[in-house]
Short mmCIF file of C-alpha atoms in Angstrom, two decimals:
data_model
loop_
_atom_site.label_atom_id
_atom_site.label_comp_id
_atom_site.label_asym_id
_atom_site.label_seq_id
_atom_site.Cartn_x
_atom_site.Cartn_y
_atom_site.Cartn_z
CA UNK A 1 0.67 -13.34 -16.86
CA UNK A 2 -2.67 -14.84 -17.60
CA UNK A 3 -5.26 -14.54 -15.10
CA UNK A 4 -6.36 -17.46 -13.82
CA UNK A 5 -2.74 -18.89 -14.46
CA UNK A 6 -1.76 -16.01 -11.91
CA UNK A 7 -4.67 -17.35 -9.43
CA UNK A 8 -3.73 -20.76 -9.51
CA UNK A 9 0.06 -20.51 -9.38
CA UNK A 10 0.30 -17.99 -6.81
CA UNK A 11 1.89 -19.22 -3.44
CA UNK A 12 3.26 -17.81 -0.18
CA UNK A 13 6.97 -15.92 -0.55
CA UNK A 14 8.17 -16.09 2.63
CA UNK A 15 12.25 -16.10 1.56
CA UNK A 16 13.18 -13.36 -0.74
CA UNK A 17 16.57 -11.76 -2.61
CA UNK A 18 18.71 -8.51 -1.99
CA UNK A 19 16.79 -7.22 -5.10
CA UNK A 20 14.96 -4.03 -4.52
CA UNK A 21 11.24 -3.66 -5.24
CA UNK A 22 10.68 -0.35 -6.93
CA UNK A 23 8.58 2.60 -6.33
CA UNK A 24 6.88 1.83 -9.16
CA UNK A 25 6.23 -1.82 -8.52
CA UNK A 26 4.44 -0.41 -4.75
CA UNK A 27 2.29 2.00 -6.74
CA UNK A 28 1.38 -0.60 -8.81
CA UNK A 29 0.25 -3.00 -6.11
CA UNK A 30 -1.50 -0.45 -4.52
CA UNK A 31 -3.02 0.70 -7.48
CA UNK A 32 -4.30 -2.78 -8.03
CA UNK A 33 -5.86 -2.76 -4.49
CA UNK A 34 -7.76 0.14 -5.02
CA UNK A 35 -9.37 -1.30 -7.53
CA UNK A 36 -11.19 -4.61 -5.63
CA UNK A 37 -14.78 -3.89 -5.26
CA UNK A 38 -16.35 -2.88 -1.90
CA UNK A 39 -19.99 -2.72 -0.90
CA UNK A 40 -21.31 0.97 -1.49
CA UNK A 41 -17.96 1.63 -3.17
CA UNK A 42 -16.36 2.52 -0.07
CA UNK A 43 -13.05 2.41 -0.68
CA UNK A 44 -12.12 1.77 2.84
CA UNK A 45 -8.56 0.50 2.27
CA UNK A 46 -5.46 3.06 3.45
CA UNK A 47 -1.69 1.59 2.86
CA UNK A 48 1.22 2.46 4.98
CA UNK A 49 4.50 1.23 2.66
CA UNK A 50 7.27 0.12 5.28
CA UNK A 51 10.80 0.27 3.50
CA UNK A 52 13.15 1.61 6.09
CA UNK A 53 15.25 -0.87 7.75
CA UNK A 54 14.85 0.51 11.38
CA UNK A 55 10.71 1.05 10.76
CA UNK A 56 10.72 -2.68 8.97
CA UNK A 57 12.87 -3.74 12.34
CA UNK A 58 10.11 -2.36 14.74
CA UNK A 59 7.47 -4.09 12.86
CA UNK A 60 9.06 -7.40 12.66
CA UNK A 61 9.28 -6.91 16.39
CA UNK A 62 5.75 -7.37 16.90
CA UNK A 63 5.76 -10.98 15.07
CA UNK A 64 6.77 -14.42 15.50
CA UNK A 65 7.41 -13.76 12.07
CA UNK A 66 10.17 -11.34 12.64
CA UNK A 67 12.39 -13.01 10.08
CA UNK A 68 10.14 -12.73 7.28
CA UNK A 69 9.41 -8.90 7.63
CA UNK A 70 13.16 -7.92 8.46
CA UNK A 71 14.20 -10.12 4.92
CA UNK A 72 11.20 -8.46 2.86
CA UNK A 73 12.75 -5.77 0.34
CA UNK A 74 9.14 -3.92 1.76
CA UNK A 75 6.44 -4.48 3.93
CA UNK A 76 2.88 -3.04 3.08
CA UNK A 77 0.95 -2.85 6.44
CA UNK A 78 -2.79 -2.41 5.02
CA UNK A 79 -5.56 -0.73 7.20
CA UNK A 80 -9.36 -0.27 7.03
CA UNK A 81 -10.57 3.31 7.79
CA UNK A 82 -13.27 2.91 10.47
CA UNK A 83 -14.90 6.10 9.37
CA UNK A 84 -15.93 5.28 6.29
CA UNK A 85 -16.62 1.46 7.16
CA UNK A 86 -20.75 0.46 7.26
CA UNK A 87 -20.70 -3.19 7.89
CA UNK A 88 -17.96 -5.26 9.50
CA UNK A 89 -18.55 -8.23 7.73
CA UNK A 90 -18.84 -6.75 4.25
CA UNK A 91 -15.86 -4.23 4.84
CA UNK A 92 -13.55 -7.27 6.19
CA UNK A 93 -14.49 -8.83 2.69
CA UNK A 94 -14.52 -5.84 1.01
CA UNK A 95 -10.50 -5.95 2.48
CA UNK A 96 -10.20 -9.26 1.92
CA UNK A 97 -10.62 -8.52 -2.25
CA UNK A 98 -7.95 -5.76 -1.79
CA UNK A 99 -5.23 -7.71 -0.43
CA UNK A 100 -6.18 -10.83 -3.05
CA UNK A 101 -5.96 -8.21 -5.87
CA UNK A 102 -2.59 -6.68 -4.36
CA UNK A 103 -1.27 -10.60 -3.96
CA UNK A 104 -2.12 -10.78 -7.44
CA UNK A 105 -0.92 -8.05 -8.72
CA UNK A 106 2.48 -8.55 -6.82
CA UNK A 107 2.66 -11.97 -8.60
CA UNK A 108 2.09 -10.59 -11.79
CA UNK A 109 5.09 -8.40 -11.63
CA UNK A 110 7.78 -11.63 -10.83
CA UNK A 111 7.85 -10.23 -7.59
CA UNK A 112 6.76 -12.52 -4.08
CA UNK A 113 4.90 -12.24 -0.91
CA UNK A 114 3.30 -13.21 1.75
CA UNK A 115 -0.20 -12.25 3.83
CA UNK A 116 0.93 -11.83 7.71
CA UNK A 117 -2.55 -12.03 9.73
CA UNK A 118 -1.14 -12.79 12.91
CA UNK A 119 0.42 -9.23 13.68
CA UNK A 120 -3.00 -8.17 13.81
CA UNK A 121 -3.40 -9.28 17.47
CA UNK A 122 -0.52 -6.37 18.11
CA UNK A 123 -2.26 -3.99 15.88
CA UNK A 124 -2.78 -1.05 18.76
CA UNK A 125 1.42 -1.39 18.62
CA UNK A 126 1.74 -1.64 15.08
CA UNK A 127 -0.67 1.64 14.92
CA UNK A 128 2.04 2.95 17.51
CA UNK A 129 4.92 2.57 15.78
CA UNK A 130 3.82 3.92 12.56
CA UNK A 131 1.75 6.69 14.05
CA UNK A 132 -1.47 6.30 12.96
CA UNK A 133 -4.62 6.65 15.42
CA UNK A 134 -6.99 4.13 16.16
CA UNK A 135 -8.88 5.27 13.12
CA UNK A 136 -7.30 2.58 10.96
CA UNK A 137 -7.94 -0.94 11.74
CA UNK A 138 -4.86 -3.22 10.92
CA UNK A 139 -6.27 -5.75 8.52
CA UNK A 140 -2.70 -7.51 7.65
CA UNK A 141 0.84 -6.81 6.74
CA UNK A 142 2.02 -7.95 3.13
CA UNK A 143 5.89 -8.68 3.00
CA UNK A 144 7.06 -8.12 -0.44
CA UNK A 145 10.11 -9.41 -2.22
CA UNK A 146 11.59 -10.85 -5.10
CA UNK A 147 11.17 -14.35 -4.17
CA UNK A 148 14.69 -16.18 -3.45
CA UNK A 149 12.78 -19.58 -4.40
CA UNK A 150 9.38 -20.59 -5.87
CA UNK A 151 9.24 -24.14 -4.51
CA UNK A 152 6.17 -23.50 -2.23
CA UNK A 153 3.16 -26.33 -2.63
CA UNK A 154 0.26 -25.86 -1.80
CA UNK A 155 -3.35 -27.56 -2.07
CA UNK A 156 -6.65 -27.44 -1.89
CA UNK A 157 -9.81 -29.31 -0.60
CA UNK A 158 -11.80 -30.87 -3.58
CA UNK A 159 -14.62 -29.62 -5.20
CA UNK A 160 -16.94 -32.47 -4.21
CA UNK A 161 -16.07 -30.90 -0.39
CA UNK A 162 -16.72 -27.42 -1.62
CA UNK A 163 -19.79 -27.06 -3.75
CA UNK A 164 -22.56 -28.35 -1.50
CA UNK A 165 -25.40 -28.29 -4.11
CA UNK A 166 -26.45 -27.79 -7.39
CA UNK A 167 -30.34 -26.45 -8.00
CA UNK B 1 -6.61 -11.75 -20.20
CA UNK B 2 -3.52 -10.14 -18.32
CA UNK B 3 -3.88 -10.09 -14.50
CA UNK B 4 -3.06 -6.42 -14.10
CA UNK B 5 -5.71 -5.98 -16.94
CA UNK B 6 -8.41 -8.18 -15.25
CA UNK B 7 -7.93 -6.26 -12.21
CA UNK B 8 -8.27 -2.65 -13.77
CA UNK B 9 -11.02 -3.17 -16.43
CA UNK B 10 -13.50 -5.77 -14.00
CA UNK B 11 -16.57 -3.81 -13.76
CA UNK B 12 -20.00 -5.11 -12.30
CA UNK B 13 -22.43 -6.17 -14.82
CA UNK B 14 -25.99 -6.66 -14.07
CA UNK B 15 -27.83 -7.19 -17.30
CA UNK B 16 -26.84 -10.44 -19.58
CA UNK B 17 -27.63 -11.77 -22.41
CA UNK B 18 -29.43 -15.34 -22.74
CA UNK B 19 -26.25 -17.37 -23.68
CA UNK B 20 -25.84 -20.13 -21.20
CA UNK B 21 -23.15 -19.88 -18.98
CA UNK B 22 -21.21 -23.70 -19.62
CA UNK B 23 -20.53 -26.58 -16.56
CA UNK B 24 -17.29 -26.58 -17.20
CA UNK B 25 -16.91 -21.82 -16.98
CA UNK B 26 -19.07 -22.67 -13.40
CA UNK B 27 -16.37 -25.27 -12.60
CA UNK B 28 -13.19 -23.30 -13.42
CA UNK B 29 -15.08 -20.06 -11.69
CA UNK B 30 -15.50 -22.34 -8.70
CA UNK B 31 -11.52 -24.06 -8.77
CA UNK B 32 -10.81 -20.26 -8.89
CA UNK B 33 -12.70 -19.16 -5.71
CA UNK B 34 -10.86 -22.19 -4.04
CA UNK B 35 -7.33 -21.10 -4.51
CA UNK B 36 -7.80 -18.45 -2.67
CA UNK B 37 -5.24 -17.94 0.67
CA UNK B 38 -7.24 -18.17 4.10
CA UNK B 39 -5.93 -18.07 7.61
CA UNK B 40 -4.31 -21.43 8.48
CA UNK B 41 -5.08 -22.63 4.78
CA UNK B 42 -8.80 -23.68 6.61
CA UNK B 43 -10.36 -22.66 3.45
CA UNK B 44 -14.15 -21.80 4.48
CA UNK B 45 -15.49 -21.45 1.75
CA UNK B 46 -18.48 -23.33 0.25
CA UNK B 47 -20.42 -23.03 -2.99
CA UNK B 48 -24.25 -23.59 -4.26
CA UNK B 49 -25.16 -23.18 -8.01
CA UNK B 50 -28.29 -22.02 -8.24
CA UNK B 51 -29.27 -22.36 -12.19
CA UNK B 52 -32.62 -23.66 -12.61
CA UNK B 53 -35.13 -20.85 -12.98
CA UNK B 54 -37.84 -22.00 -10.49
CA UNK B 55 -34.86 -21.70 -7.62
CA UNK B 56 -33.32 -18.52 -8.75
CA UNK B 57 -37.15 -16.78 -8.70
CA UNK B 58 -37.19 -18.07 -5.02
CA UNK B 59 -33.20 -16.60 -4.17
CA UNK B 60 -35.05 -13.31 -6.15
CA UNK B 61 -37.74 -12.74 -4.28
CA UNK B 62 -35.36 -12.19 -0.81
CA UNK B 63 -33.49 -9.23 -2.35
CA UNK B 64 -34.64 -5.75 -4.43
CA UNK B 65 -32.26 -6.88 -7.09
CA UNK B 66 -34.63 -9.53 -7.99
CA UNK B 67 -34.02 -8.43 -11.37
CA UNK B 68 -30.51 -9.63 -11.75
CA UNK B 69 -31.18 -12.85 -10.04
CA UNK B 70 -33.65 -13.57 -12.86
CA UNK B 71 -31.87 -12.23 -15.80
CA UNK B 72 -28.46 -14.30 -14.83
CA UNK B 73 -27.68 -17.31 -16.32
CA UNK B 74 -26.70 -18.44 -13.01
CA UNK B 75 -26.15 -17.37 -9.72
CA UNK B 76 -23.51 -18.73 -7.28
CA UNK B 77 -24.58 -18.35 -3.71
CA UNK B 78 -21.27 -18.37 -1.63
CA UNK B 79 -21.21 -19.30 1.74
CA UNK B 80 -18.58 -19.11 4.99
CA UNK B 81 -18.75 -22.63 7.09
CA UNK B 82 -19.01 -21.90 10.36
CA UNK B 83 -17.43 -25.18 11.50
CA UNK B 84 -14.53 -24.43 10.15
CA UNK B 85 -13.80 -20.95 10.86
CA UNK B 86 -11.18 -19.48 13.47
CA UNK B 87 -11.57 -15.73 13.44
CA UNK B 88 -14.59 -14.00 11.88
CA UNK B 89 -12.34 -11.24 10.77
CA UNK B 90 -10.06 -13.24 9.28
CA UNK B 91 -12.30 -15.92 7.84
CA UNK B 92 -14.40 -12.86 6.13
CA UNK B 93 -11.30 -11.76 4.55
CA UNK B 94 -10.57 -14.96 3.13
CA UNK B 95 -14.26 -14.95 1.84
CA UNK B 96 -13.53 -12.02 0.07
CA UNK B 97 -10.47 -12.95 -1.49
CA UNK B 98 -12.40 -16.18 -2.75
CA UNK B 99 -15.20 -13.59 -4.20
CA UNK B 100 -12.72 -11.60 -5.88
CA UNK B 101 -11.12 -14.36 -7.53
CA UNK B 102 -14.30 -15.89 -8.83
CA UNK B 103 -15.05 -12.38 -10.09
CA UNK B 104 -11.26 -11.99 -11.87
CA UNK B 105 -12.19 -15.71 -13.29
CA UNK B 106 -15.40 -14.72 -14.92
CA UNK B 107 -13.98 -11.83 -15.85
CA UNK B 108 -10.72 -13.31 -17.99
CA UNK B 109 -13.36 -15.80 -19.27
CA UNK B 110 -15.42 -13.24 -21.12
CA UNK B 111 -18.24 -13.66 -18.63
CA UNK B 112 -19.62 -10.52 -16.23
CA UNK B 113 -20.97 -10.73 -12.94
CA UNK B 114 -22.19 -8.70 -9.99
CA UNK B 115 -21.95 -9.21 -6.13
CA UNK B 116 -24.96 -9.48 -4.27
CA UNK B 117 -24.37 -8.17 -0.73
CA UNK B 118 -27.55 -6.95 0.49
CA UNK B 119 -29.22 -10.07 0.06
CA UNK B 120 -26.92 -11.46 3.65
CA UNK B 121 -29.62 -9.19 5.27
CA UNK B 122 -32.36 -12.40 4.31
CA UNK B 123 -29.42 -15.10 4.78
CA UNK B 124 -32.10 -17.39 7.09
CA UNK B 125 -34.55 -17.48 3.96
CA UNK B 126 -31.92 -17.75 1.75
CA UNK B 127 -30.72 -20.89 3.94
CA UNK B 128 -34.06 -22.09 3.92
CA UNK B 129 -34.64 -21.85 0.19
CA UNK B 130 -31.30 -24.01 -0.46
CA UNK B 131 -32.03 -26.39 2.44
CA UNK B 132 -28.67 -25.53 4.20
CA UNK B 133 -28.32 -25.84 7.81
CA UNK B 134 -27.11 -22.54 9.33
CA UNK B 135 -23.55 -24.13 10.11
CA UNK B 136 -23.48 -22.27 6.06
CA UNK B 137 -23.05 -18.14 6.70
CA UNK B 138 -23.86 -16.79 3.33
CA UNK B 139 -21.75 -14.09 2.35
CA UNK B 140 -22.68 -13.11 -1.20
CA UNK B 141 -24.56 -13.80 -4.33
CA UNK B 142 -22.63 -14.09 -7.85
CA UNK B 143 -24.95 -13.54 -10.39
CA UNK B 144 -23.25 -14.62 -13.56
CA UNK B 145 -23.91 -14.21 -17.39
CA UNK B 146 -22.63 -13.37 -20.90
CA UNK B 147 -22.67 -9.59 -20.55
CA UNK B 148 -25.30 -7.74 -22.05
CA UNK B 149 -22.94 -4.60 -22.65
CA UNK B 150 -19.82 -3.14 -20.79
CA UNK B 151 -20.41 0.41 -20.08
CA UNK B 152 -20.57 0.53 -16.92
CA UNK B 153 -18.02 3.17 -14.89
CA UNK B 154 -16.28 2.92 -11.98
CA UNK B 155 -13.74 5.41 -10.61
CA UNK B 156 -11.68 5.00 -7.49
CA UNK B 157 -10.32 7.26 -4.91
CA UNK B 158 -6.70 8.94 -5.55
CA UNK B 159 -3.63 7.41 -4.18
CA UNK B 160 -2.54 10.97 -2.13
CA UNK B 161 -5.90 9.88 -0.25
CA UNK B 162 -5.07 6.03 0.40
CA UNK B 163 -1.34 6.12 0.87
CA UNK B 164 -1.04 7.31 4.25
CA UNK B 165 2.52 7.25 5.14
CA UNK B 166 5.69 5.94 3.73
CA UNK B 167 8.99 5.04 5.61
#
């Protein structure tokens, strides 16, 4: 899929099939993660890949959007290591360009998902349940899928709202 | 240009050749910065394209890499509205998911760029010089040109070290 065909059509996959997503389709969204820029080349992304039923269960638990995480083939709960962050602001970004590049990457493959932000207000549970110390920051949870419809609009604010001036 | 592709082989590139950089690449650079997801769809993010030479000296002189401000064809300083925002963390992941689809765009159009993150540290003057109110957070500077050669190296770290745990 062409790049800016995959930017423009992506869209939200909240509903998703029985269909498994491969090992090889996680390593290749994590692959494509790794590979987002960061300030200083940091590198401070670290994935924890959620496919067991009973771990996806205790996630889901932790959500309003319980339904969405317990019908996702995976979840991908993505972290920032706070020992090699620098900057807040830049590493959030920095974070921000990893998850883009793994929603991208995700689309790319004919597979669907969605970014879950608001788990993050649970994140000291979330770090419970999957056993991580406070270390890792919870930036977001992907749930992955292969999308059981594609019917999601979407828009946008237009550019005369957007680009303020022109020197 | 293949997403997956666009994602592995983006590099930064700093030095450019003195091919103009057209309306409408700034345009579809910008349409691709904009369909990036944010928290609550609030979409912070605002643009200012910064091509005439007199005004790109002036963004130069707030940041070492003065040289790459000057020797772009153009340089896209991206900003974070702060009347709009919700949640800094959130709203700075958004930004950077918005950078790192303006820097896939450029990229699958043939075009390099590099972002500027240590001129934030001068974001007042920078305000200043593009007579913005300080409701506008800046959060980078795209510098943007026809590539003057693609050598440049990256390397990222291995997976054993990112993954941290599978269920």
């Amino acid at each position: 899929m062409d790049v800016l065909e995959a930017i423009y059509t992506r869209r939200s996959v909240r509903d998703y099939t029985d269909e498994p997503v491969t090992p090889e389709q996680v390593q290749e969204i994590l692959r494509a993660g790794s590979w987002a820029p960061s300030g200083l080349n940091n590198q401070p992304w670290r994935f924890v890949v959620v496919r067991s039923e009973g771990k996806r269960r205790e996630l889901a638990s932790l959500t309003k959007y319980r339904r969405i995480i317990v019908g996702a083939s995976v979840a991908i709960a993505v972290f920032s290591d706070r020992e090699v962050m620098y900057n807040d602001t830049k590493d959030h970004q920095a974070m921000g360009a990893c998850l883009q590049n793994m929603l991208l990457a995700i689309h790319g493959l004919g597979l669907g998902a969605v970014w879950l932000g608001e788990i993050v207000s649970r994140s000291a549970e979330v770090n419970a349940v999957l056993e991580l110390p406070a270390r890792h920051e919870l930036m977001a949870v992907l749930a992955v899928g292969h999308p059981a419809s594609r019917n999601q609009r979407s828009s946008r604010k237009g550019m005369e709202e957007l680009l303020l001036k022109e020197f």
